[in-house]
Amino acid sequence: MSGSSVSAGGQKRRPVLGLTTYLQQAQTGVWDVRASFLPAIYFEGVELAGGISVLLPPQPVDDHIADRVLDGLDGVIITGGRDVVPAHYGQQPHPATDADVEDNRRRDQFEFALVRGALRRGMPVLGICRGAQVLNVAMGGTLHQHLPDVIGHNRHQQGNAVFTTSTIRTVAGTRLAELIGGSSDAQCYHHQAIDRLGDGLVISAQDDDGVIEAVELSGEHFVLAVQWHPEERLDDLRLFAAVVEAADAYATERASA
């Protein structure tokens, strides 16, 4: 598997990727506590692709703190989770949007700071589901708060933790098209989607309803976000392998600077 280079001591050096986490009430055993957590399938994808995962709990942050976090990383994955707070893109909340609570705001602000810091450094970024929306809002874009209002059905998120399969079609010439070809089946679970694109982002995939299913930044740096859940199909590691490979190249370049 690609995604590791050789250190000065002759050992394979695996790149380190930071994965953002949830922040909400959680139950385990006798405990019912406010917690930071992430489904294991995310970091299993990184491991299978040859990387090392570090979990990043939402916390009070500014750009200086975000930079200190990023100092120890070679790439960032912005993971799935609750809806981005609509106030962050200038809208009032839809009745179907997750509540505007402090923990949700904290996660948003933490991830926005990480995205800004990673982009300043040219550090690889992969967004997954909510992560695509975070990237878009961080770049000044907006979201459709409730997709059934726009396309007339709820097949992108049928509920009860059941993922649906959508066929997505990539845009020729994009990084995503180079990675996965012209089309792919995608595991979806989202009731929101990108509306107005953030500055500098281009559409790299849509589905048959015209929903934006992936965006990326043009140029040499790896900044790609998909609306679907590639971690739900670990028999296909192409996206995880791509971000791990980009993180390895970033680490190598940083070491030689």
CSV table of C-alpha atoms in Angstrom, one decimal:
chain,number,residue,atom,x,y,z
A,1,MET,CA,0.0,0.0,0.0
A,2,SER,CA,1.3,3.5,-0.9
A,3,GLY,CA,1.3,6.1,1.8
A,4,SER,CA,4.7,5.7,3.6
A,5,SER,CA,8.2,6.9,3.0
A,6,VAL,CA,11.5,5.9,4.5
A,7,SER,CA,12.9,7.8,7.5
A,8,ALA,CA,16.6,8.6,8.1
A,9,GLY,CA,16.8,5.5,10.3
A,10,GLY,CA,15.6,3.2,7.4
A,11,GLN,CA,12.2,2.7,9.0
A,12,LYS,CA,9.0,3.2,7.0
A,13,ARG,CA,7.5,6.5,8.1
A,14,ARG,CA,3.7,6.5,8.0
A,15,PRO,CA,2.0,9.9,7.7
A,16,VAL,CA,-0.1,11.1,10.6
A,17,LEU,CA,-3.7,12.3,9.8
A,18,GLY,CA,-5.9,14.2,12.3
A,19,LEU,CA,-9.6,13.2,12.3
A,20,THR,CA,-12.2,15.5,13.8
A,21,THR,CA,-14.7,14.0,16.2
A,22,TYR,CA,-18.2,14.4,17.5
A,23,LEU,CA,-19.0,16.3,20.7
A,24,GLN,CA,-22.3,15.4,22.3
A,25,GLN,CA,-24.0,13.3,25.0
A,26,ALA,CA,-23.0,9.6,24.7
A,27,GLN,CA,-23.8,6.4,26.6
A,28,THR,CA,-21.4,3.6,27.4
A,29,GLY,CA,-22.1,1.1,30.1
A,30,VAL,CA,-23.4,2.8,33.2
A,31,TRP,CA,-22.1,6.2,32.0
A,32,ASP,CA,-24.2,8.9,30.2
A,33,VAL,CA,-21.8,11.7,29.7
A,34,ARG,CA,-20.8,14.5,27.3
A,35,ALA,CA,-18.1,13.0,25.2
A,36,SER,CA,-15.9,13.4,22.1
A,37,PHE,CA,-15.9,10.3,19.9
A,38,LEU,CA,-15.7,8.9,16.4
A,39,PRO,CA,-16.9,5.7,14.8
A,40,ALA,CA,-13.9,3.3,14.4
A,41,ILE,CA,-14.6,2.7,10.8
A,42,TYR,CA,-13.1,6.2,9.9
A,43,PHE,CA,-9.7,5.5,11.4
A,44,GLU,CA,-9.8,1.9,10.2
A,45,GLY,CA,-9.9,3.4,6.7
A,46,VAL,CA,-6.8,5.5,7.4
A,47,GLU,CA,-5.0,2.5,8.9
A,48,LEU,CA,-5.8,0.2,5.9
A,49,ALA,CA,-4.5,2.9,3.6
A,50,GLY,CA,-1.2,3.1,5.4
A,51,GLY,CA,-1.6,6.1,7.7
A,52,ILE,CA,-1.7,6.8,11.4
A,53,SER,CA,-4.8,8.4,12.9
A,54,VAL,CA,-5.0,11.0,15.7
A,55,LEU,CA,-8.4,12.1,17.0
A,56,LEU,CA,-9.0,15.8,17.3
A,57,PRO,CA,-11.7,16.7,19.9
A,58,PRO,CA,-13.6,19.9,19.4
A,59,GLN,CA,-12.3,22.6,21.8
A,60,PRO,CA,-12.1,26.4,22.2
A,61,VAL,CA,-9.8,27.4,19.4
A,62,ASP,CA,-8.2,30.3,17.6
A,63,ASP,CA,-5.9,30.2,14.6
A,64,HIS,CA,-2.8,30.0,16.9
A,65,ILE,CA,-4.1,26.9,18.7
A,66,ALA,CA,-5.2,25.4,15.4
A,67,ASP,CA,-1.6,25.9,14.1
A,68,ARG,CA,-0.2,24.1,17.1
A,69,VAL,CA,-2.5,21.2,16.5
A,70,LEU,CA,-1.5,21.1,12.8
A,71,ASP,CA,2.2,21.2,13.6
A,72,GLY,CA,2.0,17.5,14.5
A,73,LEU,CA,0.0,16.4,11.5
A,74,ASP,CA,0.6,15.6,7.9
A,75,GLY,CA,-3.1,15.8,6.8
A,76,VAL,CA,-6.6,16.4,8.1
A,77,ILE,CA,-9.9,14.5,7.6
A,78,ILE,CA,-13.1,16.5,8.5
A,79,THR,CA,-15.5,13.7,9.4
A,80,GLY,CA,-19.3,13.4,9.4
A,81,GLY,CA,-21.7,14.4,12.1
A,82,ARG,CA,-24.3,17.0,13.0
A,83,ASP,CA,-25.5,19.9,10.9
A,84,VAL,CA,-23.4,23.0,10.6
A,85,VAL,CA,-25.0,25.8,12.6
A,86,PRO,CA,-26.9,28.0,10.0
A,87,ALA,CA,-25.7,31.2,11.6
A,88,HIS,CA,-22.3,30.4,10.3
A,89,TYR,CA,-23.5,30.9,6.7
A,90,GLY,CA,-26.0,33.7,7.4
A,91,GLN,CA,-29.3,31.7,7.6
A,92,GLN,CA,-32.0,31.1,10.1
A,93,PRO,CA,-32.4,27.5,11.1
A,94,HIS,CA,-34.8,25.2,9.3
A,95,PRO,CA,-37.1,23.1,11.6
A,96,ALA,CA,-35.3,20.0,10.4
A,97,THR,CA,-31.8,21.3,11.2
A,98,ASP,CA,-30.0,20.2,14.3
A,99,ALA,CA,-30.3,22.5,17.2
A,100,ASP,CA,-28.0,25.5,17.5
A,101,VAL,CA,-26.3,24.4,20.8
A,102,GLU,CA,-22.9,25.3,22.2
A,103,ASP,CA,-21.2,22.0,21.5
A,104,ASN,CA,-22.3,22.2,17.8
A,105,ARG,CA,-20.9,25.7,17.5
A,106,ARG,CA,-17.7,24.6,19.2
A,107,ARG,CA,-17.2,21.8,16.7
A,108,ASP,CA,-17.9,24.1,13.8
A,109,GLN,CA,-15.5,26.8,14.9
A,110,PHE,CA,-12.8,24.2,15.6
A,111,GLU,CA,-13.1,22.6,12.2
A,112,PHE,CA,-13.2,26.0,10.4
A,113,ALA,CA,-9.9,26.9,12.1
A,114,LEU,CA,-8.3,23.6,11.1
A,115,VAL,CA,-9.4,24.1,7.5
A,116,ARG,CA,-8.1,27.6,7.4
A,117,GLY,CA,-4.8,26.5,8.9
A,118,ALA,CA,-4.4,23.5,6.6
A,119,LEU,CA,-5.1,25.6,3.6
A,120,ARG,CA,-2.5,28.2,4.6
A,121,ARG,CA,0.1,25.4,4.8
A,122,GLY,CA,-0.9,23.5,1.7
A,123,MET,CA,-1.7,20.5,4.0
A,124,PRO,CA,-3.9,17.8,2.5
A,125,VAL,CA,-7.6,17.9,3.5
A,126,LEU,CA,-10.3,15.3,2.9
A,127,GLY,CA,-13.9,16.1,3.9
A,128,ILE,CA,-16.5,13.4,4.4
A,129,CYS,CA,-20.3,14.3,4.4
A,130,ARG,CA,-20.5,17.0,7.0
A,131,GLY,CA,-16.8,17.6,6.2
A,132,ALA,CA,-17.8,18.7,2.6
A,133,GLN,CA,-20.3,21.2,4.1
A,134,VAL,CA,-17.7,22.5,6.6
A,135,LEU,CA,-15.2,23.1,3.8
A,136,ASN,CA,-17.8,24.9,1.7
A,137,VAL,CA,-18.9,27.1,4.6
A,138,ALA,CA,-15.3,27.8,5.7
A,139,MET,CA,-14.8,29.1,2.1
A,140,GLY,CA,-17.8,31.4,2.3
A,141,GLY,CA,-20.4,29.1,0.7
A,142,THR,CA,-23.9,28.2,1.8
A,143,LEU,CA,-26.0,25.0,2.3
A,144,HIS,CA,-29.4,23.7,1.5
A,145,GLN,CA,-30.7,23.0,5.0
A,146,HIS,CA,-33.2,20.3,4.1
A,147,LEU,CA,-32.7,18.6,0.8
A,148,PRO,CA,-36.2,17.1,0.5
A,149,ASP,CA,-37.5,20.7,0.2
A,150,VAL,CA,-35.2,21.1,-2.9
A,151,ILE,CA,-35.5,17.8,-4.7
A,152,GLY,CA,-38.8,16.4,-3.4
A,153,HIS,CA,-37.7,13.2,-1.8
A,154,ASN,CA,-35.7,11.9,1.2
A,155,ARG,CA,-33.7,9.1,-0.6
A,156,HIS,CA,-30.4,10.7,0.5
A,157,GLN,CA,-31.3,10.2,4.1
A,158,GLN,CA,-34.1,7.7,4.8
A,159,GLY,CA,-33.4,7.6,8.6
A,160,ASN,CA,-32.9,4.9,11.1
A,161,ALA,CA,-29.1,4.8,10.4
A,162,VAL,CA,-29.8,3.1,7.0
A,163,PHE,CA,-27.4,4.2,4.3
A,164,THR,CA,-28.8,4.5,0.7
A,165,THR,CA,-26.8,4.0,-2.5
A,166,SER,CA,-26.6,6.8,-5.0
A,167,THR,CA,-24.8,6.9,-8.3
A,168,ILE,CA,-22.5,9.9,-8.5
A,169,ARG,CA,-21.0,11.2,-11.7
A,170,THR,CA,-17.7,13.0,-11.6
A,171,VAL,CA,-16.6,16.0,-13.6
A,172,ALA,CA,-14.0,15.3,-16.2
A,173,GLY,CA,-10.6,16.8,-15.5
A,174,THR,CA,-11.1,17.0,-11.7
A,175,ARG,CA,-8.9,15.3,-9.1
A,176,LEU,CA,-11.8,13.1,-8.1
A,177,ALA,CA,-12.4,11.9,-11.6
A,178,GLU,CA,-8.7,10.9,-11.8
A,179,LEU,CA,-9.1,8.9,-8.6
A,180,ILE,CA,-12.4,7.1,-9.1
A,181,GLY,CA,-13.3,7.4,-12.8
A,182,GLY,CA,-16.4,8.7,-14.4
A,183,SER,CA,-19.0,7.4,-11.9
A,184,SER,CA,-19.3,5.4,-8.7
A,185,ASP,CA,-21.9,4.1,-6.3
A,186,ALA,CA,-21.9,6.1,-3.0
A,187,GLN,CA,-23.2,5.4,0.4
A,188,CYS,CA,-25.3,8.4,1.4
A,189,TYR,CA,-26.8,9.6,4.7
A,190,HIS,CA,-27.4,13.4,4.5
A,191,HIS,CA,-30.4,15.7,4.5
A,192,GLN,CA,-28.3,18.8,3.7
A,193,ALA,CA,-26.1,19.6,0.8
A,194,ILE,CA,-24.0,22.4,-0.7
A,195,ASP,CA,-25.9,25.3,-2.3
A,196,ARG,CA,-23.7,28.2,-3.2
A,197,LEU,CA,-20.1,27.2,-3.7
A,198,GLY,CA,-17.4,28.6,-1.5
A,199,ASP,CA,-14.6,30.8,-3.0
A,200,GLY,CA,-12.2,28.8,-5.1
A,201,LEU,CA,-14.1,25.5,-4.9
A,202,VAL,CA,-15.2,23.6,-8.0
A,203,ILE,CA,-17.8,20.9,-8.3
A,204,SER,CA,-16.2,17.5,-8.9
A,205,ALA,CA,-19.3,15.2,-8.7
A,206,GLN,CA,-23.1,15.4,-8.8
A,207,ASP,CA,-25.9,12.8,-8.6
A,208,ASP,CA,-28.8,12.3,-10.9
A,209,ASP,CA,-30.8,14.9,-9.0
A,210,GLY,CA,-28.1,17.5,-9.6
A,211,VAL,CA,-27.1,17.5,-5.9
A,212,ILE,CA,-23.5,18.5,-5.4
A,213,GLU,CA,-21.8,15.3,-4.2
A,214,ALA,CA,-18.1,16.5,-4.2
A,215,VAL,CA,-16.1,19.6,-4.3
A,216,GLU,CA,-12.4,20.4,-4.5
A,217,LEU,CA,-9.8,23.2,-4.8
A,218,SER,CA,-8.0,23.4,-8.1
A,219,GLY,CA,-4.3,23.3,-8.0
A,220,GLU,CA,-1.5,21.1,-6.8
A,221,HIS,CA,-2.6,20.8,-3.1
A,222,PHE,CA,-5.0,18.0,-2.1
A,223,VAL,CA,-8.2,19.5,-0.9
A,224,LEU,CA,-11.2,17.3,-1.7
A,225,ALA,CA,-14.5,16.7,0.0
A,226,VAL,CA,-17.3,14.2,-0.7
A,227,GLN,CA,-20.9,14.3,0.4
A,228,TRP,CA,-21.0,10.5,0.8
A,229,HIS,CA,-19.4,8.1,3.3
A,230,PRO,CA,-16.4,6.3,1.8
A,231,GLU,CA,-15.7,4.8,5.2
A,232,GLU,CA,-18.8,2.6,4.8
A,233,ARG,CA,-17.1,0.8,1.9
A,234,LEU,CA,-13.6,-0.1,3.0
A,235,ASP,CA,-13.4,-2.6,0.2
A,236,ASP,CA,-12.7,0.6,-1.9
A,237,LEU,CA,-9.9,2.5,-0.3
A,238,ARG,CA,-9.2,4.9,-3.1
A,239,LEU,CA,-10.1,8.1,-1.3
A,240,PHE,CA,-8.4,7.1,1.9
A,241,ALA,CA,-5.3,6.0,0.0
A,242,ALA,CA,-5.3,9.3,-1.9
A,243,VAL,CA,-5.3,11.5,1.2
A,244,VAL,CA,-2.7,9.3,2.9
A,245,GLU,CA,-0.4,9.5,-0.2
A,246,ALA,CA,-0.9,13.2,-0.3
A,247,ALA,CA,-0.1,13.4,3.5
A,248,ASP,CA,3.1,11.3,2.9
A,249,ALA,CA,4.2,13.7,0.1
A,250,TYR,CA,3.5,16.7,2.4
A,251,ALA,CA,5.5,15.2,5.2
A,252,THR,CA,8.4,14.4,2.9
A,253,GLU,CA,8.5,17.9,1.5
A,254,ARG,CA,8.3,19.4,5.0
A,255,ALA,CA,11.2,17.2,6.2
A,256,SER,CA,13.4,18.2,3.4
A,257,ALA,CA,12.6,22.0,3.7
